[in-house]
PDB file of N, CA and C in Angstrom:
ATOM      1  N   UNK K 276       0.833  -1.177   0.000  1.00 94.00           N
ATOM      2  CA  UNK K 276       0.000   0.000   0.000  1.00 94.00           C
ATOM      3  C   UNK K 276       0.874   1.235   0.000  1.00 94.00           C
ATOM      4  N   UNK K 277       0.095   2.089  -0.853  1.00 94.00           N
ATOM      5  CA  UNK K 277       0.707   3.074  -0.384  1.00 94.00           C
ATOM      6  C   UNK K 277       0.341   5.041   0.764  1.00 94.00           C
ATOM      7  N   UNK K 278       0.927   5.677   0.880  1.00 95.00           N
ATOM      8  CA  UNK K 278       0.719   6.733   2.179  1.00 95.00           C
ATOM      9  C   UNK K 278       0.551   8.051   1.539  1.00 95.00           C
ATOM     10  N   UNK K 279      -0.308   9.114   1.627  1.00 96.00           N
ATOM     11  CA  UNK K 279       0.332  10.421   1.435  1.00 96.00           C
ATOM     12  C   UNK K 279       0.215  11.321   2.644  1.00 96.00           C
ATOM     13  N   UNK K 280       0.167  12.692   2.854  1.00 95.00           N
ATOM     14  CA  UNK K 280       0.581  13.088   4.184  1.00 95.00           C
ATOM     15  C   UNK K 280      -0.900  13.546   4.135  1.00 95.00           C
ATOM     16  N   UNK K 281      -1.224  13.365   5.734  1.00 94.00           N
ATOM     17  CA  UNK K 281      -2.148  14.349   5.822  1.00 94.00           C
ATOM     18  C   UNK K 281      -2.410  15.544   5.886  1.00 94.00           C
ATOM     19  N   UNK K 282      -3.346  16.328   5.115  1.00 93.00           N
ATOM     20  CA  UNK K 282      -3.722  17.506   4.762  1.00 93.00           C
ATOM     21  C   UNK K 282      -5.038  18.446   5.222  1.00 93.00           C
ATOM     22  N   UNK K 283      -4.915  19.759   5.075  1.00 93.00           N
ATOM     23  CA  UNK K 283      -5.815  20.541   5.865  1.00 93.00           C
ATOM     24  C   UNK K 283      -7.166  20.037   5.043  1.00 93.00           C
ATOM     25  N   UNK K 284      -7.669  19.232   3.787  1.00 92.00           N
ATOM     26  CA  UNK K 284      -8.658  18.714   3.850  1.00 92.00           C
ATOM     27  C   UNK K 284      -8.928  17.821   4.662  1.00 92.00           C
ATOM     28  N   UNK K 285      -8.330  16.371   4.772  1.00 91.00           N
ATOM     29  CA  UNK K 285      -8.264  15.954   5.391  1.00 91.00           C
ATOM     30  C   UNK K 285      -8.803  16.010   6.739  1.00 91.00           C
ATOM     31  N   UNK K 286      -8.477  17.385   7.541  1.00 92.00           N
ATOM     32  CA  UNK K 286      -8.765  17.374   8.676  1.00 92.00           C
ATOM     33  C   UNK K 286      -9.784  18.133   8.764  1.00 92.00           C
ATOM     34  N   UNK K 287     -10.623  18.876   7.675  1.00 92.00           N
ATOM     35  CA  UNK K 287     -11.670  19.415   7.621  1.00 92.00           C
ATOM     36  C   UNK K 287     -12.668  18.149   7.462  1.00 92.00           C
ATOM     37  N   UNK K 288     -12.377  17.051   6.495  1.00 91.00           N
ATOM     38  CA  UNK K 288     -13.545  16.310   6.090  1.00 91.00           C
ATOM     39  C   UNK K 288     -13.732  15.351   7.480  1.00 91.00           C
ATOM     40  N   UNK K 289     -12.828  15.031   8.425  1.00 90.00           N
ATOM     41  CA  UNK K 289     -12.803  14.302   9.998  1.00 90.00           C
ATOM     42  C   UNK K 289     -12.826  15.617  10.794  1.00 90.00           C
ATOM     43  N   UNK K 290     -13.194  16.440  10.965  1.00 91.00           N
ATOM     44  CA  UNK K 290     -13.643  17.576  12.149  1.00 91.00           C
ATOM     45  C   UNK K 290     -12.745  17.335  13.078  1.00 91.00           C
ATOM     46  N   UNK K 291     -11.719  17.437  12.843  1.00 91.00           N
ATOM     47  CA  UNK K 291     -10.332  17.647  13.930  1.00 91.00           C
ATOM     48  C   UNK K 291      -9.686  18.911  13.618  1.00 91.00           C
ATOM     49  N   UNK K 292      -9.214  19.437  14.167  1.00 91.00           N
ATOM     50  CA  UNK K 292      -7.931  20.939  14.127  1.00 91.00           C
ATOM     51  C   UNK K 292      -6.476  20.147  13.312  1.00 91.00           C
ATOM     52  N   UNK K 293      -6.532  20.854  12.332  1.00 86.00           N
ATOM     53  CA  UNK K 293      -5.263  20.978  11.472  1.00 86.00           C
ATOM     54  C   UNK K 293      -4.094  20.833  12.417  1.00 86.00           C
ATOM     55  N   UNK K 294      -4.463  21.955  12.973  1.00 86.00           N
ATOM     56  CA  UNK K 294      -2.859  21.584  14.007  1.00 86.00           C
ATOM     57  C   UNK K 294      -2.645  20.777  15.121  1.00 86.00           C
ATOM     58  N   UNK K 295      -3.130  19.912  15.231  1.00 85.00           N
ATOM     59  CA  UNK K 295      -3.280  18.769  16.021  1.00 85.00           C
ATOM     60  C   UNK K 295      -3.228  17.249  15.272  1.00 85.00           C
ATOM     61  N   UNK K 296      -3.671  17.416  13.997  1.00 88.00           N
ATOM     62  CA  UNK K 296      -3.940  16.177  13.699  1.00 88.00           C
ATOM     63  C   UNK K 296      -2.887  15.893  13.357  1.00 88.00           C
ATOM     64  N   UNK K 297      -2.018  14.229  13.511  1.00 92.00           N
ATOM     65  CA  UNK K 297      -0.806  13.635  12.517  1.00 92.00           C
ATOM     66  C   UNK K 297      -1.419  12.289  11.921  1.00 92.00           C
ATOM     67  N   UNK K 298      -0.586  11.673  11.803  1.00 94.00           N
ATOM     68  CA  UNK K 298      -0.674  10.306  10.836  1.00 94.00           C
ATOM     69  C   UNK K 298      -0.679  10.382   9.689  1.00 94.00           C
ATOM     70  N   UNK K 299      -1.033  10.141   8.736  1.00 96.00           N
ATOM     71  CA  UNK K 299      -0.983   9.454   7.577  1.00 96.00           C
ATOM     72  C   UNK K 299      -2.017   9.389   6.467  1.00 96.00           C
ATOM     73  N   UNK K 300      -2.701   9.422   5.300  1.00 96.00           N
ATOM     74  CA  UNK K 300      -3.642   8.688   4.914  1.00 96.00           C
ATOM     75  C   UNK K 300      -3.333   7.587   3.618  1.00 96.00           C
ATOM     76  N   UNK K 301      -3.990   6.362   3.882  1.00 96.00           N
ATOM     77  CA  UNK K 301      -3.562   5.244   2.891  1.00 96.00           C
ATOM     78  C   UNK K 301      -4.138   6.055   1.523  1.00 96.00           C
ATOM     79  N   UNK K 302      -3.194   5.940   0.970  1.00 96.00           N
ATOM     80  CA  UNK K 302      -3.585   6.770  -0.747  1.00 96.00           C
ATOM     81  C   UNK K 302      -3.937   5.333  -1.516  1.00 96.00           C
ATOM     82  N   UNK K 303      -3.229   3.972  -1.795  1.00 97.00           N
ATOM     83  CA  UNK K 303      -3.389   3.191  -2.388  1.00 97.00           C
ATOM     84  C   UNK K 303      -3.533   1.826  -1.881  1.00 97.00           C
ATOM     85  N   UNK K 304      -4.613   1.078  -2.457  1.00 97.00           N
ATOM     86  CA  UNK K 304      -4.265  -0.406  -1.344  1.00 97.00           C
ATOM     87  C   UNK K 304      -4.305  -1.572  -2.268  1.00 97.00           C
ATOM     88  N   UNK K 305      -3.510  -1.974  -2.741  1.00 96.00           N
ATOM     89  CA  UNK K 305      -3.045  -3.089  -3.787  1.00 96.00           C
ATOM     90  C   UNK K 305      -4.692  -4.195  -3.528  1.00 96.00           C
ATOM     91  N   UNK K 306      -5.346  -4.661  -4.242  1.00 96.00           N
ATOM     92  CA  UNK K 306      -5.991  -5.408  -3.889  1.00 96.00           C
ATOM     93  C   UNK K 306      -5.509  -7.278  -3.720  1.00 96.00           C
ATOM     94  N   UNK K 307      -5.894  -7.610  -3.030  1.00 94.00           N
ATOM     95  CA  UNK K 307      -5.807  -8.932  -2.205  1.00 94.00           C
ATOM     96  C   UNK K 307      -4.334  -8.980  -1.739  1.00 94.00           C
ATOM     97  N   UNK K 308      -3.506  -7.781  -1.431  1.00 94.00           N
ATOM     98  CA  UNK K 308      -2.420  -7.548  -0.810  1.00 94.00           C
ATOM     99  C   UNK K 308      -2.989  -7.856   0.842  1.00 94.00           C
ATOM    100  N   UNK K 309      -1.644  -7.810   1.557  1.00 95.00           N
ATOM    101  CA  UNK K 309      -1.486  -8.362   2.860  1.00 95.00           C
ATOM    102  C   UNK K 309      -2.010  -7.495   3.774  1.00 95.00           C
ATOM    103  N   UNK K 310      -2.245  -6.089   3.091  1.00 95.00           N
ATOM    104  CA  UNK K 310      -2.809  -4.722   3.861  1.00 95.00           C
ATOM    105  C   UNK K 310      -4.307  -5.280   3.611  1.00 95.00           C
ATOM    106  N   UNK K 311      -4.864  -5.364   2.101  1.00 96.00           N
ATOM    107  CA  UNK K 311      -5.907  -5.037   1.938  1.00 96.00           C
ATOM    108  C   UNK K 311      -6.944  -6.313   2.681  1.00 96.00           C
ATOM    109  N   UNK K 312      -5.927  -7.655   2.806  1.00 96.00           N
ATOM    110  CA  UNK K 312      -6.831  -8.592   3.818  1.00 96.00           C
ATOM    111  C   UNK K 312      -6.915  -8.308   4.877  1.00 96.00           C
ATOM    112  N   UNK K 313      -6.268  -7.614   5.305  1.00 96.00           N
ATOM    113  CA  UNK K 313      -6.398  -7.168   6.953  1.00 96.00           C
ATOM    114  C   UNK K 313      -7.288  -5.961   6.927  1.00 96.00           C
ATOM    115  N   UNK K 314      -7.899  -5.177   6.139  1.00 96.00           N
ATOM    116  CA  UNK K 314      -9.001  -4.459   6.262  1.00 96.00           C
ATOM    117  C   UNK K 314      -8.509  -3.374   6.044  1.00 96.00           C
ATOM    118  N   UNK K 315      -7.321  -2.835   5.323  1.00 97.00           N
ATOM    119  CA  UNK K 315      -6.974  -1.481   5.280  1.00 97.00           C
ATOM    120  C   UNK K 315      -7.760  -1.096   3.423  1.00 97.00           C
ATOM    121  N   UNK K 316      -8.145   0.227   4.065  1.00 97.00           N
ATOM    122  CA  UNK K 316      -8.992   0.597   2.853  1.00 97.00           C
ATOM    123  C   UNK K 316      -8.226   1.938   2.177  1.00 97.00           C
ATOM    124  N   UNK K 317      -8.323   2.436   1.295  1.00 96.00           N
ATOM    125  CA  UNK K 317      -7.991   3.528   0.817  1.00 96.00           C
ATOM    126  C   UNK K 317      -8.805   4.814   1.478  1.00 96.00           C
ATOM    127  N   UNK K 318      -7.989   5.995   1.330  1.00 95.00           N
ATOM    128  CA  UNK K 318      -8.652   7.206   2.905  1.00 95.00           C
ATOM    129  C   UNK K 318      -8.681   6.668   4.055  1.00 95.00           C
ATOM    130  N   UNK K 319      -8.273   5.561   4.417  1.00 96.00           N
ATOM    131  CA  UNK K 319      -8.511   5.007   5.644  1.00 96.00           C
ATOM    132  C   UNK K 319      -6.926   6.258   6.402  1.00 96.00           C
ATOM    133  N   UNK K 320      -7.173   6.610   7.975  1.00 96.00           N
ATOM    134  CA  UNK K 320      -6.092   7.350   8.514  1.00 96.00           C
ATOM    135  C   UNK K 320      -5.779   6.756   9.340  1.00 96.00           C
ATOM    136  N   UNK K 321      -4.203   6.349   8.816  1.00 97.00           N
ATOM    137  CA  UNK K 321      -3.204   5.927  10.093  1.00 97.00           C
ATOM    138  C   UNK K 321      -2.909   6.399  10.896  1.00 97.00           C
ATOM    139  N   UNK K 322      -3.429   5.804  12.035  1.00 96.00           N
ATOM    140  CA  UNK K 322      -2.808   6.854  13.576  1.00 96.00           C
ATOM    141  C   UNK K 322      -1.405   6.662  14.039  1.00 96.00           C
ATOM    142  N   UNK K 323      -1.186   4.761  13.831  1.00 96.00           N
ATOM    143  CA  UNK K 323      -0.082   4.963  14.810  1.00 96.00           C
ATOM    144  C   UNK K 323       0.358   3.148  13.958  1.00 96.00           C
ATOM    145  N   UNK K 324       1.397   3.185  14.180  1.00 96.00           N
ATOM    146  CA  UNK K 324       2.484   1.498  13.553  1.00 96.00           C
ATOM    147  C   UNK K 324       2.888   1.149  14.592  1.00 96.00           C
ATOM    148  N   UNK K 325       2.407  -0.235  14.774  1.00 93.00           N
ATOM    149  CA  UNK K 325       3.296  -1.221  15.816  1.00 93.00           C
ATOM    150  C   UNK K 325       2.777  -0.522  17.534  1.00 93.00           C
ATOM    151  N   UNK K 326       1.827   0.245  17.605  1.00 92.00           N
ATOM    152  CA  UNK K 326       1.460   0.927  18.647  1.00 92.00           C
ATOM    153  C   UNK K 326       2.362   2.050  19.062  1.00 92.00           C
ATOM    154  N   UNK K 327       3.232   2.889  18.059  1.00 94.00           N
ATOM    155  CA  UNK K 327       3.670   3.922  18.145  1.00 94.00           C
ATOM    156  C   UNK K 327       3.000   5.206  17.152  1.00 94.00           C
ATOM    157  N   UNK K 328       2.906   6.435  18.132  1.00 95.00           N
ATOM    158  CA  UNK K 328       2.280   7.107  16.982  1.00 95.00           C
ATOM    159  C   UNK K 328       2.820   8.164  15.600  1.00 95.00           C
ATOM    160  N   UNK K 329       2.121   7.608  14.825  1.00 96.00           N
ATOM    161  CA  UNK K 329       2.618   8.469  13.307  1.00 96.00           C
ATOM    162  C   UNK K 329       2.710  10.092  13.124  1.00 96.00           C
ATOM    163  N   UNK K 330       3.442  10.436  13.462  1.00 94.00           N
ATOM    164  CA  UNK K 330       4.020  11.988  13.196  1.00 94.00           C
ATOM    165  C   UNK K 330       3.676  12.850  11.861  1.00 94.00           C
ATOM    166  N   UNK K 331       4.415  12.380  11.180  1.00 94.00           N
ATOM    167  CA  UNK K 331       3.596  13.036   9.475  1.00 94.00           C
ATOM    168  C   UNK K 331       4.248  11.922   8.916  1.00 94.00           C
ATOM    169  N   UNK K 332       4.215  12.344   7.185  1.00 95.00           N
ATOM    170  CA  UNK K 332       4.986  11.148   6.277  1.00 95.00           C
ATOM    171  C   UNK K 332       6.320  10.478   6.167  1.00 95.00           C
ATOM    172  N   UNK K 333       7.068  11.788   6.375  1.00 95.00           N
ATOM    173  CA  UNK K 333       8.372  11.307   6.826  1.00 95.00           C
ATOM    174  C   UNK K 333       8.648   9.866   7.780  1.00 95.00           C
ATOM    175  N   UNK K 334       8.124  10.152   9.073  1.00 95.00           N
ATOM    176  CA  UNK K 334       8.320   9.092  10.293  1.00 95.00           C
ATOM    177  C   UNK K 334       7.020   7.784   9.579  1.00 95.00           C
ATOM    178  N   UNK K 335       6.101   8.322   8.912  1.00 95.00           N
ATOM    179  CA  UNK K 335       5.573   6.757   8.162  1.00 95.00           C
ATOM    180  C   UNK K 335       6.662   5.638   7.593  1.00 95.00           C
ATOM    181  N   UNK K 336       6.993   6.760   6.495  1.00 95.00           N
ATOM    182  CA  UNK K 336       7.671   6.311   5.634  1.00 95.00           C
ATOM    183  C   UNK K 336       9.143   5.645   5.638  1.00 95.00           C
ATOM    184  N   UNK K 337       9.775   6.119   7.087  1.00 95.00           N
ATOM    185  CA  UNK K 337      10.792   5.331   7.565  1.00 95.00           C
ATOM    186  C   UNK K 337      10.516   4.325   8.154  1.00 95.00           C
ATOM    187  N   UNK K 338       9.058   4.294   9.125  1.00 95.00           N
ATOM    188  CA  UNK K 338       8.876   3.097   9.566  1.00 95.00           C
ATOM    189  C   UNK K 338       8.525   1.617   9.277  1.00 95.00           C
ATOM    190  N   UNK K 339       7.565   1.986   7.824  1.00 94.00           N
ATOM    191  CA  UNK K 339       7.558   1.331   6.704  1.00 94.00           C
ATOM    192  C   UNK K 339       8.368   0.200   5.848  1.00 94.00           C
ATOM    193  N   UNK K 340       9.633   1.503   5.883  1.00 94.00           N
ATOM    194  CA  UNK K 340      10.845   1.031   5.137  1.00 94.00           C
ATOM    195  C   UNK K 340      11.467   0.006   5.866  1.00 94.00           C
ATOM    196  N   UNK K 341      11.606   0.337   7.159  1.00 94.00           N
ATOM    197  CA  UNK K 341      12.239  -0.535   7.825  1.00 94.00           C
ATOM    198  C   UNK K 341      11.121  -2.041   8.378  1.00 94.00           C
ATOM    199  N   UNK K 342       9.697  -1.973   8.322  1.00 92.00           N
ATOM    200  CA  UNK K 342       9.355  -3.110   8.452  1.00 92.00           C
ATOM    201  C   UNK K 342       9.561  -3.827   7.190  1.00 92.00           C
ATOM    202  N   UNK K 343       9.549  -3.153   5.800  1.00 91.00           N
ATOM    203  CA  UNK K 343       9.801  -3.911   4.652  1.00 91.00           C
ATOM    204  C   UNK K 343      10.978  -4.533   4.678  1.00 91.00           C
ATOM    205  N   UNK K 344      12.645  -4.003   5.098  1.00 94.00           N
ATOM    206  CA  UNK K 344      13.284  -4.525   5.044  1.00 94.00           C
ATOM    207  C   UNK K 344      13.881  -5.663   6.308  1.00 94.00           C
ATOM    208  N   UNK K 345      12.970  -5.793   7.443  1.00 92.00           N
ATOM    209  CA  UNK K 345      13.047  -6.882   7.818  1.00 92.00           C
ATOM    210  C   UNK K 345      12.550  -8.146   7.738  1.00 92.00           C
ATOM    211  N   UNK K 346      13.586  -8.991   7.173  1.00 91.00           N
ATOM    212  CA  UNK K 346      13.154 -10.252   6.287  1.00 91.00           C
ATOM    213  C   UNK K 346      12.283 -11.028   7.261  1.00 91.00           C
ATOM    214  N   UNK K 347      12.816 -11.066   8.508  1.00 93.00           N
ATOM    215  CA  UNK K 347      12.192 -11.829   9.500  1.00 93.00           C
ATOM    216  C   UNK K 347      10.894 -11.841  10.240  1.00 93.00           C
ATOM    217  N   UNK K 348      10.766 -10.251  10.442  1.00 92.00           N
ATOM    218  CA  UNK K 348       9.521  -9.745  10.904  1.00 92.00           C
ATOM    219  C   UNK K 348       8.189 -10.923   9.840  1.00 92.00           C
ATOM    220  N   UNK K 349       7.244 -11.398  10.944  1.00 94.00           N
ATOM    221  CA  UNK K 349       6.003 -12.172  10.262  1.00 94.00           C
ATOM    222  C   UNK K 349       4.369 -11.024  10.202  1.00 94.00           C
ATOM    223  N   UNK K 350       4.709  -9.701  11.202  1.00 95.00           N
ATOM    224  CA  UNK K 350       3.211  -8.856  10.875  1.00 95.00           C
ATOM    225  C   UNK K 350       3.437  -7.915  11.494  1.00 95.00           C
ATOM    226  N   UNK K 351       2.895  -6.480  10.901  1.00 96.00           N
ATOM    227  CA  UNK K 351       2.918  -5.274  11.834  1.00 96.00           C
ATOM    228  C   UNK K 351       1.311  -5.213  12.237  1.00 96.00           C
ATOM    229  N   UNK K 352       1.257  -4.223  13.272  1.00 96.00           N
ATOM    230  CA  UNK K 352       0.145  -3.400  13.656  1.00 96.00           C
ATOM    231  C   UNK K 352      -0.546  -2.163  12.723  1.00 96.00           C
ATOM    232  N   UNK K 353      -1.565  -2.002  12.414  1.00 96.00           N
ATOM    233  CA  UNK K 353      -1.557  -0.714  12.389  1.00 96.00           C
ATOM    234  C   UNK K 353      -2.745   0.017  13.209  1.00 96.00           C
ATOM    235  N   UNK K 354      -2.827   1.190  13.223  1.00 97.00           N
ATOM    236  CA  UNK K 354      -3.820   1.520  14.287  1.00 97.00           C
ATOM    237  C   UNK K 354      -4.936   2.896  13.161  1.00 97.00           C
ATOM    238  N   UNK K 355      -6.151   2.136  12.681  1.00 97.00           N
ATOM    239  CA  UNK K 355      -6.979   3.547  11.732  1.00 97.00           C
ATOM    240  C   UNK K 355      -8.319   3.922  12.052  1.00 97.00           C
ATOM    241  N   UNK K 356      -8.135   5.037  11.233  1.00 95.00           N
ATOM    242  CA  UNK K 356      -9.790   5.681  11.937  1.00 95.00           C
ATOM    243  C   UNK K 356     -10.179   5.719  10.828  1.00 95.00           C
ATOM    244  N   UNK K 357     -11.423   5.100  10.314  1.00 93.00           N
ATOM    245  CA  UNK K 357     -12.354   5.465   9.493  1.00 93.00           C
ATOM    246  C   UNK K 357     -14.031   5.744   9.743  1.00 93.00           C
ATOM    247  N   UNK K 358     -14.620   6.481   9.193  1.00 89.00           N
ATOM    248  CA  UNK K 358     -16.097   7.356   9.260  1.00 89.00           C
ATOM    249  C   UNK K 358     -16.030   7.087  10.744  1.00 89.00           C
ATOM    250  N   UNK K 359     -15.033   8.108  11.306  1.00 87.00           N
ATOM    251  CA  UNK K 359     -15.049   8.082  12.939  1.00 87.00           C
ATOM    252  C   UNK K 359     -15.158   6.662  13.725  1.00 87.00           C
ATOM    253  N   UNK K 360     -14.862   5.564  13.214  1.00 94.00           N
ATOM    254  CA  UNK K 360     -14.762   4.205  14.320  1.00 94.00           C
ATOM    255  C   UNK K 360     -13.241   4.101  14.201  1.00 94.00           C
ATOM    256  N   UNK K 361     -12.646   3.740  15.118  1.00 95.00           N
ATOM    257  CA  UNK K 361     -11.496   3.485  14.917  1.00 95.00           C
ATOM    258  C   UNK K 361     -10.658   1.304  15.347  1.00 95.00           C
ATOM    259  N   UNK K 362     -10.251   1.194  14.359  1.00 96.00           N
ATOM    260  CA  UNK K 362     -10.034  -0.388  14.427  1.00 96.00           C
ATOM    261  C   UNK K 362      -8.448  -0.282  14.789  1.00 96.00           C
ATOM    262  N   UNK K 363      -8.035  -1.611  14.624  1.00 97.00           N
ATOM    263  CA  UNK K 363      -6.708  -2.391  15.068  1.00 97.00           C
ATOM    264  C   UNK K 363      -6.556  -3.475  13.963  1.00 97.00           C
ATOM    265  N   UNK K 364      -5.691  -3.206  12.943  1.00 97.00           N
ATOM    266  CA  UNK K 364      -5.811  -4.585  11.736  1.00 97.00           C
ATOM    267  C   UNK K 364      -3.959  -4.603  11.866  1.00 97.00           C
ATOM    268  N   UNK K 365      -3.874  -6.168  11.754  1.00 96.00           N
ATOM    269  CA  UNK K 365      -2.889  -6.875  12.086  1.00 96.00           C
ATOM    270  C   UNK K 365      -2.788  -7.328  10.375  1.00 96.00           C
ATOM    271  N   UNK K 366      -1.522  -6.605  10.135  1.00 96.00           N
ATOM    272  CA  UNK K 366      -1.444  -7.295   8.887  1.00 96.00           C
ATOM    273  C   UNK K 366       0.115  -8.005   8.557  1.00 96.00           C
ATOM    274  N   UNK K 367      -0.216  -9.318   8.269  1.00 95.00           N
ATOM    275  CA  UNK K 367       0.813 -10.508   7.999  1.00 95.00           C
ATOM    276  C   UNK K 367       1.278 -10.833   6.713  1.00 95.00           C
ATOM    277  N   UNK K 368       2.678 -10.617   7.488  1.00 90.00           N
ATOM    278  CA  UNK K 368       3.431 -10.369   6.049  1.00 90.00           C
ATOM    279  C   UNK K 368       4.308 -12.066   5.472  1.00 90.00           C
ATOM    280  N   UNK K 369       3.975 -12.730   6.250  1.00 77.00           N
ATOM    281  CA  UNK K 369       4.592 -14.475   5.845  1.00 77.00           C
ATOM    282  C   UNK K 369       2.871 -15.010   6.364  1.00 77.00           C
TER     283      UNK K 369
END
């Protein structure tokens, strides 16, 4: 999948303050990828990886990188809010 940063729409269309809000939003979600079985949807907003929370794109995008390049790792966390419910999808990567 892929991330873009979140933006002052963004935080207009979820009724939160711009300057408060961080994380993420999933821009793309490969279908029957390892994200998209675990329930991650496109617009869906990442709060937080592995139960740490997401800052802007930058700190996504390193954290990302580095679960991709561990061969060993078998699943991350992620933590999203969508139409205001917020879930926990465990997505497995072996």
């Amino acid at each position: 999948f892929s991330t873009r940063e979140f933006v002052y729409g963004d935080a207009v269309d979820r009724r939160v303050k711009p300057s408060t809000a961080t994380g993420v939003i999933a821009h793309f979600v490969k279908p029957s990828s390892p994200a998209a079985t675990a329930g991650l949807r496109p617009d869906d907003w990442i709060k937080e990886l592995d139960g740490v929370e997401v800052k802007d794109f930058a700190d996504a995008f390193s954290r990302l990188s580095d679960i991709e390049k561990d061969q060993t790792r078998a699943e991350f966390v992620l933590l999203v809010s969508r139409g205001g419910e917020t879930a926990v999808l465990r997505v497995k990567l072996k």
